[in-house]
Amino acid sequence: MSELVVKQVTKSFANKKVLDDVSFTIKEGEFVSLLGPSGSGKSTLFHLIGGLYRPDTGTFYLDGERINGKRGAISYTPQSPSLFPWRTIIDNVVLGAEIFAKPDVDQARAMLKKAGLADYEDAYPHHLSGGMRQRVAFVRSLLSPQSFICLDEPFSALDEFTRLEMQKWLLSIWEENRKSVLFVTHNIEEAIYLSDRIIILSNNPATVKREIQVPFERPRQEALLLTDEFLQWKRDIYQELRVF
């Protein structure tokens, strides 16, 4: 388990401020979604957490350790699955673990089975559908030794029904592992359905506009999406995002 603290982070590119005094905390085992308009700096924040960029000011702490500019501290799943086409599915999912130590292939096979991919471990990425490749990417994140996962709009390219199936699958797998997750999405419904808490960013330069504690108990069922309370939360957040 891991706790991430983002403290007073600012970042500019070409003299344009993208993030302005952003602060929040992701607790151990918490699933938090980051919601905001396009171009509000959500992906930039992920790149900073992952050590690809350094903040102009401010600090990132993971379990109390300062990780500014440190790569490899978190597991990161980008918008596209980013699987190596020359590696089999089993070889792709053990890649993160392989970098740090000898991977547990039996554990990897068990995770692929839970993901419904047991028959594809010796296949190559081009043999799989988009949803299946996303499952492989998430299994790879779970098998990586880092206990904090950043997911950057992993379902954005999927159709509505495949997306819902992936959301349900993600929750079922995450419930068993409970790694800390920061999830970027533009989809309000997705953020409510998946998350313990939602952090809403303002437009550029991004600041934390509001934090919402999602009131629904876990495990969550698909029927929740059509309840009056869920739809009211969706309307409230929609109005919040419209006012910038």
PDB file of C-alpha atoms in Angstrom:
ATOM      1  CA  MET A   1       0.000   0.000   0.000  1.00  0.00           C
ATOM      2  CA  SER A   2       1.139   3.581  -0.657  1.00  0.00           C
ATOM      3  CA  GLU A   3       0.133   7.117   0.236  1.00  0.00           C
ATOM      4  CA  LEU A   4       0.835   9.934  -2.220  1.00  0.00           C
ATOM      5  CA  VAL A   5       1.029  13.549  -1.079  1.00  0.00           C
ATOM      6  CA  VAL A   6       1.041  16.325  -3.681  1.00  0.00           C
ATOM      7  CA  LYS A   7       2.058  19.575  -2.000  1.00  0.00           C
ATOM      8  CA  GLN A   8       1.790  23.035  -3.591  1.00  0.00           C
ATOM      9  CA  VAL A   9       2.918  21.936  -7.055  1.00  0.00           C
ATOM     10  CA  THR A  10       3.273  24.428  -9.894  1.00  0.00           C
ATOM     11  CA  LYS A  11       4.457  23.797 -13.451  1.00  0.00           C
ATOM     12  CA  SER A  12       4.872  25.999 -16.526  1.00  0.00           C
ATOM     13  CA  PHE A  13       5.827  25.328 -20.136  1.00  0.00           C
ATOM     14  CA  ALA A  14       7.113  28.129 -22.397  1.00  0.00           C
ATOM     15  CA  ASN A  15       6.121  30.699 -19.750  1.00  0.00           C
ATOM     16  CA  LYS A  16       2.548  29.382 -19.658  1.00  0.00           C
ATOM     17  CA  LYS A  17       1.496  28.145 -16.235  1.00  0.00           C
ATOM     18  CA  VAL A  18      -0.234  24.748 -16.440  1.00  0.00           C
ATOM     19  CA  LEU A  19      -0.508  23.828 -12.736  1.00  0.00           C
ATOM     20  CA  ASP A  20      -0.871  26.397  -9.963  1.00  0.00           C
ATOM     21  CA  ASP A  21      -0.395  25.446  -6.304  1.00  0.00           C
ATOM     22  CA  VAL A  22      -1.963  21.977  -6.646  1.00  0.00           C
ATOM     23  CA  SER A  23      -2.229  19.999  -3.412  1.00  0.00           C
ATOM     24  CA  PHE A  24      -4.010  16.757  -2.512  1.00  0.00           C
ATOM     25  CA  THR A  25      -3.435  13.382  -0.874  1.00  0.00           C
ATOM     26  CA  ILE A  26      -4.210   9.830  -2.054  1.00  0.00           C
ATOM     27  CA  LYS A  27      -4.502   7.538   0.951  1.00  0.00           C
ATOM     28  CA  GLU A  28      -3.393   3.918   1.140  1.00  0.00           C
ATOM     29  CA  GLY A  29      -5.687   1.640  -0.843  1.00  0.00           C
ATOM     30  CA  GLU A  30      -7.801   4.541  -2.118  1.00  0.00           C
ATOM     31  CA  PHE A  31      -9.183   4.849  -5.660  1.00  0.00           C
ATOM     32  CA  VAL A  32      -9.265   8.530  -6.649  1.00  0.00           C
ATOM     33  CA  SER A  33     -10.287  10.018  -9.994  1.00  0.00           C
ATOM     34  CA  LEU A  34      -8.904  13.259 -11.394  1.00  0.00           C
ATOM     35  CA  LEU A  35     -11.566  15.091 -13.385  1.00  0.00           C
ATOM     36  CA  GLY A  36     -11.210  18.297 -15.374  1.00  0.00           C
ATOM     37  CA  PRO A  37     -11.619  19.914 -18.789  1.00  0.00           C
ATOM     38  CA  SER A  38      -9.347  19.051 -21.706  1.00  0.00           C
ATOM     39  CA  GLY A  39      -5.985  20.736 -21.378  1.00  0.00           C
ATOM     40  CA  SER A  40      -6.327  21.308 -17.637  1.00  0.00           C
ATOM     41  CA  GLY A  41      -3.024  19.599 -16.862  1.00  0.00           C
ATOM     42  CA  LYS A  42      -4.176  16.144 -15.763  1.00  0.00           C
ATOM     43  CA  SER A  43      -1.631  14.271 -17.902  1.00  0.00           C
ATOM     44  CA  THR A  44       1.084  16.777 -16.968  1.00  0.00           C
ATOM     45  CA  LEU A  45       0.415  15.979 -13.332  1.00  0.00           C
ATOM     46  CA  PHE A  46       0.849  12.262 -14.091  1.00  0.00           C
ATOM     47  CA  HIS A  47       4.155  12.914 -15.828  1.00  0.00           C
ATOM     48  CA  LEU A  48       5.333  14.869 -12.794  1.00  0.00           C
ATOM     49  CA  ILE A  49       4.313  12.095 -10.396  1.00  0.00           C
ATOM     50  CA  GLY A  50       6.111   9.561 -12.603  1.00  0.00           C
ATOM     51  CA  GLY A  51       9.303  11.631 -12.629  1.00  0.00           C
ATOM     52  CA  LEU A  52       9.265  12.444 -16.352  1.00  0.00           C
ATOM     53  CA  TYR A  53       9.121  16.161 -15.479  1.00  0.00           C
ATOM     54  CA  ARG A  54      10.133  18.101 -12.400  1.00  0.00           C
ATOM     55  CA  PRO A  55       7.802  20.668 -10.852  1.00  0.00           C
ATOM     56  CA  ASP A  56       8.834  24.318 -10.848  1.00  0.00           C
ATOM     57  CA  THR A  57       7.859  24.469  -7.189  1.00  0.00           C
ATOM     58  CA  GLY A  58       6.263  22.029  -4.776  1.00  0.00           C
ATOM     59  CA  THR A  59       6.902  18.448  -3.761  1.00  0.00           C
ATOM     60  CA  PHE A  60       5.620  14.914  -4.296  1.00  0.00           C
ATOM     61  CA  TYR A  61       5.899  12.445  -1.419  1.00  0.00           C
ATOM     62  CA  LEU A  62       5.284   8.700  -1.684  1.00  0.00           C
ATOM     63  CA  ASP A  63       5.119   7.038   1.728  1.00  0.00           C
ATOM     64  CA  GLY A  64       7.000  10.021   3.124  1.00  0.00           C
ATOM     65  CA  GLU A  65       9.811   9.878   0.547  1.00  0.00           C
ATOM     66  CA  ARG A  66      10.338  12.851  -1.755  1.00  0.00           C
ATOM     67  CA  ILE A  67      10.019  11.591  -5.358  1.00  0.00           C
ATOM     68  CA  ASN A  68      10.458  14.762  -7.446  1.00  0.00           C
ATOM     69  CA  GLY A  69      12.076  13.635 -10.723  1.00  0.00           C
ATOM     70  CA  LYS A  70      12.335  10.023  -9.532  1.00  0.00           C
ATOM     71  CA  ARG A  71      11.361   7.429 -12.127  1.00  0.00           C
ATOM     72  CA  GLY A  72      10.135   3.951 -11.297  1.00  0.00           C
ATOM     73  CA  ALA A  73       8.416   4.904  -8.039  1.00  0.00           C
ATOM     74  CA  ILE A  74       4.923   4.354  -9.442  1.00  0.00           C
ATOM     75  CA  SER A  75       3.266   2.048 -11.973  1.00  0.00           C
ATOM     76  CA  TYR A  76       1.841   3.975 -14.919  1.00  0.00           C
ATOM     77  CA  THR A  77      -0.723   2.867 -17.510  1.00  0.00           C
ATOM     78  CA  PRO A  78      -1.103   5.354 -20.406  1.00  0.00           C
ATOM     79  CA  GLN A  79      -4.143   5.931 -22.638  1.00  0.00           C
ATOM     80  CA  SER A  80      -2.930   3.318 -25.111  1.00  0.00           C
ATOM     81  CA  PRO A  81      -1.922  -0.121 -23.774  1.00  0.00           C
ATOM     82  CA  SER A  82       1.698   0.341 -24.964  1.00  0.00           C
ATOM     83  CA  LEU A  83       2.373  -3.379 -25.275  1.00  0.00           C
ATOM     84  CA  PHE A  84       5.506  -4.581 -27.040  1.00  0.00           C
ATOM     85  CA  PRO A  85       4.333  -6.242 -30.279  1.00  0.00           C
ATOM     86  CA  TRP A  86       7.268  -8.694 -30.350  1.00  0.00           C
ATOM     87  CA  ARG A  87       6.530 -10.032 -26.863  1.00  0.00           C
ATOM     88  CA  THR A  88       3.799 -12.535 -26.064  1.00  0.00           C
ATOM     89  CA  ILE A  89       1.008 -11.536 -23.674  1.00  0.00           C
ATOM     90  CA  ILE A  90       2.606 -13.384 -20.761  1.00  0.00           C
ATOM     91  CA  ASP A  91       5.939 -11.702 -21.508  1.00  0.00           C
ATOM     92  CA  ASN A  92       4.246  -8.287 -21.667  1.00  0.00           C
ATOM     93  CA  VAL A  93       2.498  -8.616 -18.314  1.00  0.00           C
ATOM     94  CA  VAL A  94       5.677  -9.609 -16.454  1.00  0.00           C
ATOM     95  CA  LEU A  95       7.695  -6.754 -17.961  1.00  0.00           C
ATOM     96  CA  GLY A  96       7.327  -4.360 -15.013  1.00  0.00           C
ATOM     97  CA  ALA A  97       8.300  -7.030 -12.503  1.00  0.00           C
ATOM     98  CA  GLU A  98      11.096  -8.233 -14.788  1.00  0.00           C
ATOM     99  CA  ILE A  99      12.825  -4.852 -14.628  1.00  0.00           C
ATOM    100  CA  PHE A 100      13.174  -5.079 -10.835  1.00  0.00           C
ATOM    101  CA  ALA A 101      13.494  -8.805 -10.147  1.00  0.00           C
ATOM    102  CA  LYS A 102      12.710 -12.265 -11.446  1.00  0.00           C
ATOM    103  CA  PRO A 103       8.986 -12.242 -12.292  1.00  0.00           C
ATOM    104  CA  ASP A 104       6.507 -14.713 -10.803  1.00  0.00           C
ATOM    105  CA  VAL A 105       5.175 -16.354 -13.971  1.00  0.00           C
ATOM    106  CA  ASP A 106       2.681 -18.499 -12.064  1.00  0.00           C
ATOM    107  CA  GLN A 107       1.167 -15.386 -10.498  1.00  0.00           C
ATOM    108  CA  ALA A 108       1.041 -13.768 -13.931  1.00  0.00           C
ATOM    109  CA  ARG A 109      -0.827 -16.764 -15.358  1.00  0.00           C
ATOM    110  CA  ALA A 110      -3.292 -16.623 -12.455  1.00  0.00           C
ATOM    111  CA  MET A 111      -3.930 -12.918 -13.077  1.00  0.00           C
ATOM    112  CA  LEU A 112      -4.458 -13.479 -16.798  1.00  0.00           C
ATOM    113  CA  LYS A 113      -6.968 -16.198 -15.941  1.00  0.00           C
ATOM    114  CA  LYS A 114      -8.888 -13.766 -13.712  1.00  0.00           C
ATOM    115  CA  ALA A 115      -8.812 -11.300 -16.604  1.00  0.00           C
ATOM    116  CA  GLY A 116     -10.346 -13.894 -18.942  1.00  0.00           C
ATOM    117  CA  LEU A 117      -7.134 -14.112 -20.947  1.00  0.00           C
ATOM    118  CA  ALA A 118      -5.849 -17.570 -19.991  1.00  0.00           C
ATOM    119  CA  ASP A 119      -6.095 -18.775 -23.595  1.00  0.00           C
ATOM    120  CA  TYR A 120      -4.034 -15.846 -24.903  1.00  0.00           C
ATOM    121  CA  GLU A 121      -0.856 -15.950 -22.816  1.00  0.00           C
ATOM    122  CA  ASP A 122       1.224 -17.159 -25.789  1.00  0.00           C
ATOM    123  CA  ALA A 123      -0.535 -14.870 -28.304  1.00  0.00           C
ATOM    124  CA  TYR A 124       0.782 -11.484 -29.441  1.00  0.00           C
ATOM    125  CA  PRO A 125      -0.905  -8.088 -28.893  1.00  0.00           C
ATOM    126  CA  HIS A 126      -2.200  -7.822 -32.475  1.00  0.00           C
ATOM    127  CA  HIS A 127      -4.300 -10.946 -31.879  1.00  0.00           C
ATOM    128  CA  LEU A 128      -6.301  -9.192 -29.115  1.00  0.00           C
ATOM    129  CA  SER A 129      -9.148  -6.666 -29.209  1.00  0.00           C
ATOM    130  CA  GLY A 130      -8.727  -3.162 -27.755  1.00  0.00           C
ATOM    131  CA  GLY A 131     -10.474  -4.109 -24.512  1.00  0.00           C
ATOM    132  CA  MET A 132      -8.355  -7.218 -24.120  1.00  0.00           C
ATOM    133  CA  ARG A 133      -5.156  -5.231 -24.641  1.00  0.00           C
ATOM    134  CA  GLN A 134      -6.278  -2.788 -21.935  1.00  0.00           C
ATOM    135  CA  ARG A 135      -6.797  -5.709 -19.561  1.00  0.00           C
ATOM    136  CA  VAL A 136      -3.262  -6.893 -20.309  1.00  0.00           C
ATOM    137  CA  ALA A 137      -1.917  -3.396 -19.562  1.00  0.00           C
ATOM    138  CA  PHE A 138      -3.738  -3.271 -16.232  1.00  0.00           C
ATOM    139  CA  VAL A 139      -2.569  -6.760 -15.240  1.00  0.00           C
ATOM    140  CA  ARG A 140       0.968  -5.575 -16.003  1.00  0.00           C
ATOM    141  CA  SER A 141       0.434  -2.641 -13.611  1.00  0.00           C
ATOM    142  CA  LEU A 142      -0.863  -4.928 -10.866  1.00  0.00           C
ATOM    143  CA  LEU A 143       2.094  -7.263 -11.252  1.00  0.00           C
ATOM    144  CA  SER A 144       4.633  -4.436 -11.093  1.00  0.00           C
ATOM    145  CA  PRO A 145       6.273  -4.119  -7.677  1.00  0.00           C
ATOM    146  CA  GLN A 146       5.098  -0.539  -7.129  1.00  0.00           C
ATOM    147  CA  SER A 147       2.013  -0.259  -4.940  1.00  0.00           C
ATOM    148  CA  PHE A 148       0.790   3.038  -6.434  1.00  0.00           C
ATOM    149  CA  ILE A 149      -0.837   3.011  -9.896  1.00  0.00           C
ATOM    150  CA  CYS A 150      -1.575   5.950 -12.199  1.00  0.00           C
ATOM    151  CA  LEU A 151      -4.150   5.191 -14.918  1.00  0.00           C
ATOM    152  CA  ASP A 152      -4.372   7.834 -17.665  1.00  0.00           C
ATOM    153  CA  GLU A 153      -7.773   7.501 -19.401  1.00  0.00           C
ATOM    154  CA  PRO A 154      -7.254   3.786 -20.131  1.00  0.00           C
ATOM    155  CA  PHE A 155     -10.788   3.268 -21.490  1.00  0.00           C
ATOM    156  CA  SER A 156     -11.179   6.440 -23.576  1.00  0.00           C
ATOM    157  CA  ALA A 157     -10.840   4.657 -26.935  1.00  0.00           C
ATOM    158  CA  LEU A 158     -13.434   1.962 -26.152  1.00  0.00           C
ATOM    159  CA  ASP A 159     -17.105   1.933 -27.113  1.00  0.00           C
ATOM    160  CA  GLU A 160     -19.669   2.494 -24.352  1.00  0.00           C
ATOM    161  CA  PHE A 161     -20.521  -1.155 -23.689  1.00  0.00           C
ATOM    162  CA  THR A 162     -16.920  -2.380 -23.783  1.00  0.00           C
ATOM    163  CA  ARG A 163     -15.996   0.509 -21.512  1.00  0.00           C
ATOM    164  CA  LEU A 164     -18.611  -0.511 -18.943  1.00  0.00           C
ATOM    165  CA  GLU A 165     -17.439  -4.122 -19.021  1.00  0.00           C
ATOM    166  CA  MET A 166     -13.863  -2.923 -18.488  1.00  0.00           C
ATOM    167  CA  GLN A 167     -14.949  -0.732 -15.572  1.00  0.00           C
ATOM    168  CA  LYS A 168     -16.674  -3.680 -13.882  1.00  0.00           C
ATOM    169  CA  TRP A 169     -13.665  -5.890 -14.521  1.00  0.00           C
ATOM    170  CA  LEU A 170     -11.278  -3.241 -13.180  1.00  0.00           C
ATOM    171  CA  LEU A 171     -13.283  -2.911  -9.964  1.00  0.00           C
ATOM    172  CA  SER A 172     -13.447  -6.665  -9.440  1.00  0.00           C
ATOM    173  CA  ILE A 173      -9.675  -7.026  -9.817  1.00  0.00           C
ATOM    174  CA  TRP A 174      -8.870  -3.891  -7.810  1.00  0.00           C
ATOM    175  CA  GLU A 175     -11.087  -5.046  -4.912  1.00  0.00           C
ATOM    176  CA  GLU A 176      -8.775  -8.058  -4.494  1.00  0.00           C
ATOM    177  CA  ASN A 177      -5.544  -6.034  -4.535  1.00  0.00           C
ATOM    178  CA  ARG A 178      -6.502  -2.591  -3.224  1.00  0.00           C
ATOM    179  CA  LYS A 179      -3.452  -0.814  -4.579  1.00  0.00           C
ATOM    180  CA  SER A 180      -3.654   2.966  -4.373  1.00  0.00           C
ATOM    181  CA  VAL A 181      -4.947   4.326  -7.706  1.00  0.00           C
ATOM    182  CA  LEU A 182      -5.046   7.781  -9.282  1.00  0.00           C
ATOM    183  CA  PHE A 183      -7.303   7.613 -12.343  1.00  0.00           C
ATOM    184  CA  VAL A 184      -7.579  10.348 -14.985  1.00  0.00           C
ATOM    185  CA  THR A 185     -10.842  10.535 -16.915  1.00  0.00           C
ATOM    186  CA  HIS A 186     -13.088  13.017 -18.764  1.00  0.00           C
ATOM    187  CA  ASN A 187     -16.110  10.814 -18.064  1.00  0.00           C
ATOM    188  CA  ILE A 188     -18.174  11.923 -15.050  1.00  0.00           C
ATOM    189  CA  GLU A 189     -20.130   8.664 -14.825  1.00  0.00           C
ATOM    190  CA  GLU A 190     -16.915   6.651 -14.896  1.00  0.00           C
ATOM    191  CA  ALA A 191     -15.373   8.771 -12.137  1.00  0.00           C
ATOM    192  CA  ILE A 192     -18.374   8.318  -9.833  1.00  0.00           C
ATOM    193  CA  TYR A 193     -18.747   4.598 -10.516  1.00  0.00           C
ATOM    194  CA  LEU A 194     -15.089   3.731  -9.911  1.00  0.00           C
ATOM    195  CA  SER A 195     -13.927   6.111  -7.225  1.00  0.00           C
ATOM    196  CA  ASP A 196     -13.789   6.595  -3.489  1.00  0.00           C
ATOM    197  CA  ARG A 197     -13.105  10.276  -4.091  1.00  0.00           C
ATOM    198  CA  ILE A 198     -13.068  12.684  -7.051  1.00  0.00           C
ATOM    199  CA  ILE A 199     -10.686  15.634  -7.407  1.00  0.00           C
ATOM    200  CA  ILE A 200     -11.965  18.306  -9.802  1.00  0.00           C
ATOM    201  CA  LEU A 201      -9.381  20.544 -11.464  1.00  0.00           C
ATOM    202  CA  SER A 202     -10.120  24.009 -12.788  1.00  0.00           C
ATOM    203  CA  ASN A 203      -9.139  25.196 -16.260  1.00  0.00           C
ATOM    204  CA  ASN A 204      -5.622  26.495 -16.965  1.00  0.00           C
ATOM    205  CA  PRO A 205      -3.780  27.108 -14.864  1.00  0.00           C
ATOM    206  CA  ALA A 206      -5.170  24.107 -12.995  1.00  0.00           C
ATOM    207  CA  THR A 207      -5.929  24.320  -9.308  1.00  0.00           C
ATOM    208  CA  VAL A 208      -7.914  21.918  -7.138  1.00  0.00           C
ATOM    209  CA  LYS A 209     -11.432  23.309  -7.439  1.00  0.00           C
ATOM    210  CA  ARG A 210     -13.283  20.720  -5.375  1.00  0.00           C
ATOM    211  CA  GLU A 211     -12.859  17.304  -3.749  1.00  0.00           C
ATOM    212  CA  ILE A 212     -15.880  14.991  -3.597  1.00  0.00           C
ATOM    213  CA  GLN A 213     -16.285  11.960  -1.362  1.00  0.00           C
ATOM    214  CA  VAL A 214     -18.299   9.420  -3.349  1.00  0.00           C
ATOM    215  CA  PRO A 215     -21.050   8.095  -1.028  1.00  0.00           C
ATOM    216  CA  PHE A 216     -21.730   4.704  -2.599  1.00  0.00           C
ATOM    217  CA  GLU A 217     -20.671   1.527  -0.815  1.00  0.00           C
ATOM    218  CA  ARG A 218     -18.518  -1.170  -2.359  1.00  0.00           C
ATOM    219  CA  PRO A 219     -18.752  -3.532  -4.132  1.00  0.00           C
ATOM    220  CA  ARG A 220     -20.678  -1.571  -6.768  1.00  0.00           C
ATOM    221  CA  GLN A 221     -23.157  -3.050  -9.185  1.00  0.00           C
ATOM    222  CA  GLU A 222     -24.101  -1.900 -12.688  1.00  0.00           C
ATOM    223  CA  ALA A 223     -27.654  -1.084 -11.489  1.00  0.00           C
ATOM    224  CA  LEU A 224     -26.174   1.804  -9.470  1.00  0.00           C
ATOM    225  CA  LEU A 225     -25.674   3.775 -12.698  1.00  0.00           C
ATOM    226  CA  LEU A 226     -29.436   4.293 -13.145  1.00  0.00           C
ATOM    227  CA  THR A 227     -30.382   5.207  -9.584  1.00  0.00           C
ATOM    228  CA  ASP A 228     -31.711   8.697  -8.823  1.00  0.00           C
ATOM    229  CA  GLU A 229     -28.892   9.408  -6.361  1.00  0.00           C
ATOM    230  CA  PHE A 230     -26.204   8.465  -8.906  1.00  0.00           C
ATOM    231  CA  LEU A 231     -27.806  10.611 -11.615  1.00  0.00           C
ATOM    232  CA  GLN A 232     -28.076  13.556  -9.214  1.00  0.00           C
ATOM    233  CA  TRP A 233     -24.360  13.317  -8.424  1.00  0.00           C
ATOM    234  CA  LYS A 234     -23.670  13.214 -12.172  1.00  0.00           C
ATOM    235  CA  ARG A 235     -25.729  16.394 -12.709  1.00  0.00           C
ATOM    236  CA  ASP A 236     -24.022  18.194  -9.812  1.00  0.00           C
ATOM    237  CA  ILE A 237     -20.525  17.397 -11.079  1.00  0.00           C
ATOM    238  CA  TYR A 238     -21.513  18.329 -14.634  1.00  0.00           C
ATOM    239  CA  GLN A 239     -22.590  21.770 -13.412  1.00  0.00           C
ATOM    240  CA  GLU A 240     -19.354  22.097 -11.435  1.00  0.00           C
ATOM    241  CA  LEU A 241     -17.294  21.394 -14.563  1.00  0.00           C
ATOM    242  CA  ARG A 242     -19.289  23.872 -16.654  1.00  0.00           C
ATOM    243  CA  VAL A 243     -18.527  26.814 -14.362  1.00  0.00           C
ATOM    244  CA  PHE A 244     -14.963  27.976 -14.948  1.00  0.00           C
TER     245      PHE A 244
END
